[in-house]
XYZ file of C-alpha atoms in Angstrom:
625
model
C 14.003 -12.980 -15.399
C 10.417 -12.930 -16.744
C 10.618 -9.208 -16.998
C 12.975 -9.360 -20.181
C 11.371 -12.422 -21.596
C 9.704 -11.889 -24.916
C 6.069 -13.076 -25.596
C 4.764 -15.481 -28.054
C 5.399 -14.434 -31.726
C 7.752 -11.762 -30.864
C 5.401 -9.756 -28.762
C 6.745 -7.004 -26.577
C 8.548 -7.991 -23.245
C 6.343 -8.893 -20.195
C 6.236 -5.550 -17.941
C 6.033 -5.684 -14.195
C 2.662 -4.167 -14.445
C 1.388 -6.967 -16.959
C 2.881 -9.690 -14.727
C 1.133 -8.279 -11.742
C -2.196 -8.271 -13.435
C -1.603 -11.761 -14.598
C -0.734 -12.873 -11.053
C -3.962 -11.122 -9.739
C -6.147 -13.215 -12.067
C -8.221 -15.985 -10.327
C -6.839 -19.430 -10.387
C -8.146 -21.728 -13.294
C -9.749 -24.399 -11.045
C -12.959 -26.023 -10.905
C -14.510 -29.261 -9.572
C -15.859 -31.299 -12.430
C -18.278 -32.705 -9.797
C -17.833 -36.263 -11.234
C -16.969 -38.975 -8.837
C -13.611 -40.606 -9.830
C -15.150 -44.125 -9.686
C -17.767 -43.124 -12.062
C -15.324 -41.680 -14.400
C -13.101 -44.820 -14.304
C -15.884 -47.386 -14.348
C -16.046 -49.868 -17.391
C -18.845 -49.266 -19.807
C -19.344 -52.476 -21.807
C -22.629 -51.109 -23.306
C -21.435 -47.505 -23.559
C -23.665 -45.136 -25.488
C -24.314 -41.316 -25.582
C -26.928 -41.510 -22.871
C -24.745 -43.225 -20.324
C -22.148 -40.413 -21.064
C -24.529 -37.454 -20.297
C -26.341 -39.232 -17.325
C -24.071 -37.598 -14.640
C -24.798 -34.124 -16.134
C -28.426 -34.538 -17.157
C -29.884 -32.052 -15.030
C -27.454 -29.374 -15.959
C -27.723 -30.169 -19.571
C -31.439 -29.850 -19.245
C -31.152 -26.405 -17.771
C -28.709 -25.422 -20.696
C -31.318 -26.669 -23.171
C -34.077 -24.575 -21.451
C -31.703 -21.398 -21.913
C -31.284 -22.475 -25.652
C -35.186 -22.775 -26.153
C -35.664 -19.388 -24.488
C -33.036 -17.890 -26.907
C -34.941 -19.294 -29.800
C -38.188 -17.916 -28.482
C -36.731 -14.472 -28.042
C -35.659 -14.432 -31.672
C -39.247 -15.212 -32.805
C -40.713 -12.369 -30.718
C -38.828 -9.511 -32.505
C -40.562 -9.988 -35.910
C -43.821 -10.002 -34.303
C -43.112 -6.730 -32.484
C -42.049 -5.181 -35.934
C -45.352 -6.156 -37.241
C -47.239 -4.574 -34.440
C -45.064 -1.383 -34.709
C -45.611 -0.996 -38.346
C -49.380 -1.736 -38.374
C -50.513 -0.098 -35.191
C -47.719 2.643 -34.826
C -46.303 3.783 -38.313
C -49.421 3.243 -40.298
C -51.686 5.031 -37.583
C -49.128 7.575 -36.729
C -49.165 6.602 -33.063
C -45.853 7.697 -31.370
C -46.798 6.111 -28.087
C -47.392 2.739 -29.644
C -43.944 2.918 -31.268
C -42.350 3.933 -28.015
C -43.909 0.990 -26.157
C -43.041 -1.540 -28.855
C -39.483 -0.181 -28.974
C -38.963 -0.360 -25.169
C -40.617 -3.891 -25.247
C -38.206 -4.947 -28.063
C -35.141 -3.554 -26.225
C -35.971 -5.464 -23.236
C -36.430 -8.641 -25.298
C -33.039 -8.145 -26.880
C -31.323 -7.426 -23.542
C -32.936 -10.388 -21.942
C -31.889 -12.528 -25.005
C -28.336 -11.426 -24.436
C -28.304 -12.652 -20.968
C -30.237 -15.934 -21.837
C -27.627 -16.482 -24.577
C -24.732 -15.816 -22.162
C -26.131 -17.989 -19.532
C -26.786 -20.789 -22.016
C -23.300 -20.607 -23.488
C -21.674 -20.776 -20.124
C -23.794 -23.597 -18.902
C -23.376 -25.573 -22.196
C -19.626 -24.862 -22.360
C -19.129 -25.933 -18.797
C -21.299 -29.076 -19.284
C -19.205 -29.835 -22.309
C -15.943 -29.695 -20.550
C -17.283 -31.967 -17.760
C -18.371 -34.457 -20.562
C -15.084 -34.304 -22.063
C -13.338 -34.766 -18.767
C -15.483 -37.762 -18.145
C -14.854 -39.142 -21.518
C -10.950 -38.742 -21.421
C -10.788 -40.489 -17.901
C -13.093 -43.142 -18.924
C -11.170 -43.794 -22.300
C -7.830 -43.820 -20.603
C -9.047 -46.086 -17.740
C -10.247 -48.573 -20.259
C -7.127 -48.572 -22.224
C -5.347 -49.336 -18.960
C -7.789 -52.529 -18.612
C -7.384 -53.927 -22.159
C -5.099 -56.767 -22.577
C -1.888 -56.841 -24.527
C -3.664 -58.470 -27.529
C -5.378 -55.354 -28.209
C -2.272 -53.445 -28.591
C -0.786 -56.007 -30.717
C -3.350 -55.647 -33.304
C -3.976 -51.849 -33.101
C -1.314 -49.400 -34.262
C -0.411 -46.935 -31.633
C -1.285 -43.965 -33.985
C -4.805 -45.204 -34.249
C -5.034 -45.272 -30.506
C -3.653 -41.871 -30.166
C -5.977 -40.533 -32.956
C -8.854 -41.695 -30.725
C -7.599 -39.959 -27.586
C -6.457 -36.886 -29.407
C -8.120 -36.087 -32.943
C -11.575 -37.646 -31.981
C -11.925 -36.284 -28.460
C -10.716 -32.781 -29.806
C -13.365 -33.035 -32.613
C -16.029 -33.797 -29.875
C -14.566 -30.984 -27.831
C -14.806 -28.368 -30.532
C -18.563 -29.195 -31.403
C -19.536 -29.152 -27.625
C -17.793 -25.957 -27.035
C -18.963 -23.935 -30.148
C -21.299 -26.063 -32.331
C -23.790 -27.698 -30.047
C -25.503 -24.449 -28.884
C -25.648 -23.060 -32.547
C -27.039 -26.255 -33.699
C -29.753 -26.460 -31.166
C -30.859 -22.794 -31.477
C -30.916 -23.164 -35.216
C -33.192 -26.384 -35.109
C -35.551 -24.704 -32.520
C -35.669 -21.640 -34.603
C -36.485 -23.560 -37.810
C -39.339 -25.178 -36.066
C -40.494 -22.067 -34.307
C -40.376 -20.028 -37.470
C -42.382 -22.506 -39.667
C -45.154 -22.446 -36.917
C -45.072 -18.511 -36.861
C -45.131 -18.222 -40.569
C -48.287 -20.439 -40.809
C -49.795 -18.566 -37.796
C -49.120 -15.269 -39.472
C -50.443 -16.043 -42.975
C -51.291 -19.495 -44.049
C -51.562 -18.283 -47.742
C -48.139 -16.817 -47.949
C -46.723 -19.907 -46.250
C -47.711 -22.278 -48.848
C -44.770 -20.700 -50.899
C -42.487 -22.045 -48.175
C -44.252 -25.261 -47.886
C -43.757 -25.758 -51.690
C -40.008 -25.348 -51.162
C -39.830 -27.877 -48.277
C -39.953 -31.137 -50.381
C -37.030 -29.872 -52.524
C -35.082 -28.830 -49.386
C -35.665 -32.193 -47.621
C -34.798 -34.204 -50.845
C -31.459 -32.246 -50.996
C -30.895 -32.768 -47.431
C -31.347 -36.357 -47.809
C -29.110 -36.816 -50.823
C -26.479 -34.521 -48.954
C -26.434 -36.741 -45.982
C -26.162 -39.895 -47.893
C -23.122 -38.537 -49.654
C -21.361 -36.715 -46.883
C -21.608 -39.138 -44.039
C -19.642 -41.954 -45.642
C -17.083 -39.375 -46.845
C -16.557 -38.210 -43.120
C -16.320 -41.734 -41.811
C -13.647 -42.420 -44.562
C -11.886 -39.116 -43.602
C -11.631 -40.240 -40.008
C -10.185 -43.590 -41.055
C -7.670 -42.133 -43.127
C -6.585 -39.526 -40.642
C -5.909 -42.357 -38.190
C -3.849 -44.155 -40.880
C -1.699 -40.784 -41.473
C -1.156 -40.486 -37.503
C -0.398 -44.298 -37.226
C 2.314 -44.103 -40.032
C 3.652 -40.826 -38.491
C 4.218 -42.399 -35.213
C 5.685 -45.407 -36.561
C 8.056 -43.544 -38.736
C 9.235 -41.272 -35.991
C 9.818 -44.311 -33.622
C 11.928 -46.048 -36.477
C 13.847 -42.853 -37.523
C 17.296 -44.190 -36.697
C 16.779 -47.279 -38.749
C 15.198 -45.223 -41.550
C 18.385 -42.938 -41.659
C 20.619 -45.879 -41.324
C 19.136 -47.538 -44.434
C 18.568 -44.223 -46.325
C 14.856 -44.572 -46.489
C 13.932 -41.086 -46.030
C 12.784 -40.316 -49.484
C 10.780 -43.554 -49.816
C 9.224 -43.100 -46.550
C 8.328 -39.506 -47.142
C 6.728 -40.791 -50.511
C 4.699 -43.250 -48.612
C 3.505 -40.736 -45.990
C 2.677 -38.338 -48.842
C 0.560 -40.863 -50.396
C -1.416 -41.454 -47.083
C -1.784 -37.832 -46.574
C -3.154 -37.290 -50.168
C -5.685 -39.932 -49.580
C -6.770 -38.045 -46.346
C -6.962 -34.802 -48.301
C -9.040 -36.313 -51.149
C -11.587 -37.542 -48.785
C -11.756 -34.268 -47.020
C -11.953 -32.442 -50.273
C -14.804 -34.674 -51.248
C -16.745 -33.922 -48.123
C -16.095 -30.071 -48.608
C -17.406 -30.406 -52.139
C -20.659 -31.684 -51.041
C -20.858 -28.832 -48.523
C -20.077 -26.323 -51.162
C -22.906 -27.752 -53.411
C -25.580 -28.088 -50.756
C -25.477 -24.879 -48.814
C -25.405 -22.561 -51.706
C -28.361 -24.479 -53.102
C -30.174 -23.703 -49.857
C -29.199 -20.014 -50.248
C -30.861 -20.334 -53.792
C -33.968 -21.706 -52.455
C -34.015 -18.961 -49.826
C -33.619 -16.305 -52.441
C -36.363 -17.937 -54.875
C -38.806 -18.079 -51.750
C -38.195 -14.501 -51.051
C -38.925 -13.492 -54.639
C -42.134 -15.526 -54.658
C -43.186 -13.930 -51.452
C -42.336 -10.559 -52.692
C -44.565 -11.095 -55.818
C -47.649 -12.633 -54.003
C -47.404 -10.170 -50.958
C -47.515 -7.161 -53.371
C -50.517 -8.397 -55.002
C -52.427 -9.104 -51.638
C -51.054 -5.809 -50.371
C -52.596 -3.934 -53.251
C -56.101 -5.606 -52.748
C -56.091 -5.041 -48.948
C -56.037 -8.703 -47.782
C -52.394 -8.176 -46.283
C -50.915 -5.326 -44.192
C -47.484 -3.914 -44.643
C -46.502 -4.880 -41.233
C -47.408 -8.472 -41.796
C -45.488 -8.711 -45.121
C -42.341 -7.286 -43.466
C -42.648 -9.518 -40.662
C -43.119 -12.481 -43.176
C -39.778 -11.488 -44.755
C -38.108 -11.338 -41.400
C -39.393 -14.832 -40.448
C -38.502 -16.199 -43.873
C -35.028 -14.883 -43.504
C -34.984 -16.303 -39.914
C -36.066 -19.646 -41.593
C -33.337 -20.026 -43.979
C -30.573 -18.161 -41.778
C -30.295 -21.204 -39.383
C -29.797 -23.418 -42.335
C -26.783 -21.272 -43.347
C -25.700 -21.486 -39.589
C -25.966 -25.258 -39.689
C -23.483 -25.150 -42.453
C -20.927 -23.707 -40.426
C -21.389 -26.511 -37.555
C -22.158 -29.394 -39.848
C -18.507 -30.267 -40.431
C -17.762 -30.218 -36.822
C -20.929 -32.171 -36.010
C -20.050 -34.935 -38.664
C -16.454 -35.062 -37.239
C -17.595 -35.325 -33.607
C -20.275 -37.774 -34.518
C -17.702 -40.221 -36.163
C -15.239 -39.535 -33.253
C -17.927 -40.496 -30.727
C -18.767 -43.642 -32.745
C -15.071 -44.687 -32.738
C -14.722 -43.958 -28.872
C -18.020 -45.857 -28.332
C -16.439 -48.920 -30.278
C -13.206 -48.632 -28.019
C -15.131 -48.466 -24.831
C -17.128 -51.521 -25.957
C -14.084 -53.538 -26.508
C -13.991 -56.267 -23.924
C -10.731 -56.935 -22.144
C -9.010 -60.242 -22.735
C -8.178 -60.383 -18.946
C -11.440 -59.671 -17.243
C -11.571 -59.129 -13.474
C -12.975 -61.993 -11.422
C -16.445 -61.966 -10.321
C -15.509 -62.835 -6.707
C -11.690 -62.054 -6.631
C -9.531 -63.477 -4.038
C -7.175 -61.100 -2.286
C -3.745 -62.536 -1.372
C -1.648 -60.081 0.657
C 1.434 -62.233 0.142
C 2.401 -65.167 -2.274
C 4.355 -68.259 -1.260
C 5.437 -68.398 -4.881
C 4.250 -71.920 -5.969
C 3.645 -71.928 -9.677
C 1.888 -74.617 -11.635
C 0.829 -74.901 -15.157
C -1.713 -77.585 -15.950
C -2.094 -78.786 -19.589
C -1.970 -75.145 -20.649
C -2.794 -74.162 -24.252
C -2.571 -70.764 -25.650
C -2.923 -69.317 -29.080
C -2.292 -65.473 -29.995
C -5.160 -63.647 -31.373
C -5.194 -64.005 -35.317
C -2.672 -66.916 -35.194
C -3.346 -70.214 -36.948
C -1.453 -72.301 -34.528
C -1.048 -72.603 -30.842
C 2.041 -70.938 -29.115
C 1.726 -73.383 -26.162
C -0.010 -76.542 -26.320
C -0.255 -79.255 -23.531
C 2.241 -77.471 -21.297
C 2.453 -78.710 -17.623
C 5.130 -77.818 -15.101
C 5.497 -76.946 -11.465
C 7.806 -74.498 -9.822
C 8.332 -74.663 -6.114
C 8.381 -71.609 -3.831
C 11.719 -69.876 -3.770
C 13.045 -71.928 -6.823
C 14.944 -70.249 -9.565
C 13.939 -71.741 -12.935
C 15.357 -70.902 -16.303
C 13.380 -71.292 -19.531
C 15.459 -72.188 -22.659
C 14.765 -72.943 -26.246
C 14.917 -71.889 -29.678
C 13.269 -68.659 -30.890
C 9.497 -69.294 -30.898
C 9.614 -72.104 -28.304
C 7.039 -70.187 -26.069
C 9.395 -68.942 -23.340
C 8.099 -65.332 -23.156
C 4.532 -66.644 -23.794
C 4.939 -68.659 -20.480
C 6.010 -65.546 -18.570
C 3.077 -63.511 -19.945
C 0.604 -66.126 -18.885
C 1.985 -66.349 -15.295
C 1.819 -62.497 -15.216
C -1.633 -62.680 -16.656
C -0.918 -60.321 -19.522
C -2.992 -63.039 -21.431
C -5.259 -65.661 -20.244
C -4.813 -69.340 -21.405
C -7.257 -70.682 -23.972
C -7.049 -74.010 -22.294
C -5.834 -75.583 -19.039
C -5.049 -73.629 -15.923
C -2.180 -71.286 -14.523
C -2.139 -71.746 -10.840
C -0.237 -69.589 -8.096
C -0.219 -70.921 -4.559
C -3.000 -73.291 -5.758
C -5.417 -70.625 -7.084
C -6.176 -70.071 -10.680
C -4.814 -66.637 -11.762
C -8.211 -65.737 -13.251
C -9.768 -65.834 -9.736
C -7.095 -63.623 -7.971
C -7.639 -59.903 -7.815
C -5.518 -58.739 -10.746
C -4.166 -55.546 -9.247
C -3.117 -57.243 -5.909
C -1.659 -60.240 -7.857
C 0.666 -58.062 -10.218
C 1.536 -55.965 -7.127
C 3.348 -59.147 -5.855
C 5.239 -59.676 -9.135
C 8.560 -58.104 -10.259
C 8.990 -57.907 -13.927
C 12.319 -57.055 -15.829
C 12.012 -57.327 -19.515
C 14.733 -57.293 -22.114
C 13.908 -53.615 -23.012
C 12.462 -52.086 -19.867
C 10.224 -49.093 -20.184
C 11.192 -46.123 -18.226
C 8.743 -43.163 -18.118
C 10.057 -39.733 -18.520
C 11.119 -38.193 -15.084
C 14.276 -38.795 -12.892
C 16.108 -41.895 -11.870
C 14.520 -41.587 -8.579
C 10.837 -41.550 -10.151
C 11.865 -44.488 -12.271
C 12.802 -46.684 -9.415
C 9.698 -45.517 -7.410
C 7.375 -46.322 -10.326
C 5.751 -49.307 -8.777
C 5.700 -47.522 -5.242
C 5.035 -44.010 -5.880
C 4.865 -43.272 -1.896
C 8.507 -44.620 -1.395
C 10.736 -42.302 0.510
C 14.227 -41.193 -0.803
C 15.833 -43.598 1.734
C 13.735 -46.433 0.366
C 14.487 -45.701 -3.198
C 18.226 -45.550 -2.310
C 17.856 -48.725 -0.204
C 16.618 -50.487 -3.346
C 19.247 -49.249 -5.511
C 21.853 -50.256 -3.154
C 20.311 -53.733 -2.750
C 20.740 -54.590 -6.461
C 24.179 -52.844 -6.857
C 22.691 -49.823 -8.748
C 23.654 -47.104 -6.289
C 27.334 -46.803 -7.482
C 26.261 -46.433 -11.165
C 23.627 -43.797 -10.186
C 26.233 -41.803 -8.354
C 28.218 -41.421 -11.525
C 25.257 -39.725 -13.241
C 25.318 -35.889 -13.594
C 22.530 -35.426 -11.123
C 22.468 -38.650 -9.317
C 18.988 -39.802 -8.355
C 17.584 -36.565 -9.874
C 19.280 -37.361 -13.419
C 16.705 -37.038 -16.179
C 16.195 -40.466 -17.915
C 14.605 -38.853 -21.070
C 11.848 -40.318 -23.075
C 11.865 -44.352 -22.751
C 15.115 -43.973 -20.843
C 17.294 -42.648 -23.869
C 19.534 -40.770 -21.586
C 20.804 -43.950 -19.981
C 22.689 -46.869 -21.431
C 21.154 -50.360 -21.968
C 22.925 -51.728 -18.934
C 22.103 -48.673 -16.759
C 18.402 -48.995 -17.699
C 18.373 -52.727 -16.671
C 19.883 -51.694 -13.247
C 17.343 -49.160 -12.766
C 14.684 -51.651 -13.719
C 16.017 -54.219 -11.115
C 15.915 -51.576 -8.495
C 12.367 -50.797 -9.563
C 11.488 -54.535 -9.095
C 13.371 -54.562 -5.873
C 11.462 -51.679 -4.298
C 8.074 -53.327 -4.550
C 9.564 -56.520 -2.666
C 7.971 -58.944 -5.185
C 7.113 -62.587 -4.229
C 7.677 -63.762 -7.783
C 10.333 -62.430 -9.961
C 9.935 -62.617 -13.789
C 13.123 -61.879 -15.844
C 12.585 -61.971 -19.604
C 15.943 -62.240 -21.180
C 17.083 -59.352 -19.031
C 20.857 -59.626 -20.126
C 20.354 -60.564 -23.838
C 21.473 -57.296 -25.264
C 24.073 -56.145 -22.819
C 27.940 -55.697 -23.194
C 30.501 -57.270 -20.807
C 30.475 -54.739 -18.056
C 26.755 -54.143 -18.054
C 26.025 -58.062 -18.137
C 28.244 -58.599 -15.257
C 26.697 -55.913 -13.198
C 23.203 -56.992 -14.128
C 23.954 -60.585 -13.406
C 25.162 -59.673 -9.885
C 22.078 -57.590 -9.315
C 19.899 -60.342 -10.566
C 21.336 -62.843 -8.251
C 20.821 -60.506 -5.330
C 17.273 -59.868 -6.412
C 16.357 -63.505 -6.880
C 17.187 -64.578 -3.249
C 14.426 -66.025 -1.321
C 11.797 -65.569 -3.900
C 10.592 -67.615 -6.706
C 12.325 -66.609 -9.956
C 11.632 -67.374 -13.621
C 14.330 -66.555 -16.032
C 13.927 -66.478 -19.739
C 17.641 -67.250 -20.866
C 18.984 -66.261 -24.212
C 22.515 -66.937 -23.092
C 22.867 -70.445 -21.759
C 25.527 -69.260 -19.267
C 22.632 -67.456 -17.436
C 20.541 -70.603 -17.467
C 23.283 -72.753 -16.061
C 23.200 -70.665 -12.730
C 19.444 -71.629 -12.225
C 18.250 -74.304 -9.712
C 16.514 -75.995 -12.531
C 16.315 -75.632 -16.306
C 13.283 -76.250 -18.276
C 13.651 -76.841 -22.130
C 10.703 -75.793 -24.314
C 10.156 -76.643 -27.871
C 7.072 -75.502 -29.873
C 5.236 -74.631 -26.711
C 5.876 -77.770 -24.913
C 8.304 -79.166 -22.146
C 10.810 -81.572 -23.588
C 13.351 -81.671 -20.680
C 13.807 -80.558 -17.111
C 16.600 -80.739 -14.738
C 19.858 -79.029 -13.452
C 22.550 -78.002 -15.965
C 24.749 -81.068 -14.986
C 21.671 -83.459 -15.349
C 20.705 -82.060 -18.555
C 24.151 -82.392 -20.099
C 24.553 -85.903 -18.837
C 21.130 -86.829 -20.478
C 22.691 -85.752 -23.900
C 19.213 -84.448 -25.191
C 17.928 -81.219 -26.363
C 19.553 -79.130 -23.926
C 22.894 -80.744 -24.546
C 22.572 -80.072 -28.273
C 21.656 -76.405 -27.486
C 24.747 -76.150 -25.161
C 27.098 -77.660 -27.910
C 25.844 -75.305 -30.570
C 26.231 -72.469 -27.883
C 29.844 -73.405 -26.887
C 31.051 -74.087 -30.639
C 29.877 -70.544 -31.858
C 32.548 -67.765 -31.869
C 33.279 -66.884 -28.311
C 32.013 -63.391 -27.083
C 33.891 -61.483 -24.703
C 30.932 -61.134 -22.447
C 30.454 -64.920 -22.321
C 34.119 -65.744 -21.648
C 33.996 -63.595 -18.570
C 30.539 -64.258 -17.436
C 30.943 -67.955 -17.517
């Protein structure tokens, strides 16, 4: 039980008393007080101002506490001056007592102000991060597939993790310190001039040097931080790619070479970070040098004026305290500057992401179709992938009747999968129209439309969880009986019954605990449970063995009944079962007809069939045909 379980890092076992105290702690709950629709809303012109809009009033209250904290820090040196000049010098114990009590009150009040300010800014920071995470994730869901084809997964993960974490760390620890330091700098400068304008000239003489050094530092440091963020994205992207392909890496004995490549990327990131740290290590000690020089100059001039009576001892000591208070915030800024730069770059990258337009935008006045008859028509469709030099589909026209099963065949690169992606509106055609039930798919409500589709790809994605969760993926509210009914309808129930925990069997990450055939059967059951009006099968049996293909083929035949079905067929024995076969070549229709009609025509399909029949016979084909 928990009683004998060791804690982290080999700590002592959890005692009943400790467990009872932990159980008595209040739950870590809290309402972010941000409406879900606000968090999920698209922000095509996203900027920091729009991010803080929902928490503007609370943030202003936090800034008020920060300002009061800075004011409290400015009061103490003034009290010291009065205490020395009117108390110590004149030997007035009562004055010292009054000043002491007043100083204690200021210090206690400042503690309360500082605590309240930290709580408000900390809570506000968490609300902003909650909003940013939800908004970023929702936007990633809206982006078209073209974005994920040009962006590495590691770069996307860096934005959701490293960039957001950098912003989180700054909002939680650095923001308050930075604001207090900046306000203190301004307040101290005013206080010094008001205290003694003559001595203030010493500090004023240092300011041009400080400003010039700061400008040079920023000019050097900012590009270094931007470069570092780009390089850490490359490191994360390479890491994710290498982990994803680890089986291939080990099979081709690429471990050493890939490690060397990753080492090179990691070194480049380290070099950029070291360069940024070098600038910090040069600039902030230089600021400390200016502070020491200013203190020495003030001590010299102050001693002369103290001797001739034009300056009191209390004023000189207060001036020293203010002088330290002027340069001390600069040193504090050195501790948060690194976090500020990283959060600034991270926010910039998140802003670029949120401003990225989706390639499949929602219709201005979307049509809601609760059911689809299943009529599909492509009219002179042209389509080109982002960055490609030629069209993947050009001048493609076809019509599929409601309830018809159509197989798309052709050589690799003929455009078969591209047609399926256009029908599902994963992409929008660059020319022509894709019509469903007579409506352009761009005019339909995208969520409603895709909710009427059943997609089974060659490599189905299964999210981590149980088999039951995987089947109910498109219909989370489905009951156990409905899940089982869907599995039985496609013939997957008997397979699931053989698993160690049946419907509660863990599928593993991306379905690794299931075989390829088992994953396909689960994917077919997942499509069945949403009762789709249009079924899209993208080479669903291309990579299966004999037994798996036979099971999936039978399940597919059941699922395709009474609904429009489009099959991207790699194996022509699968295409032969379709009501009609459409042959594609370089993105255009070259033939259309039944299996028998196309063989009799002795055209492109007959040539493909002859080549398919003449290859070495696979066991799966001999049985499936």
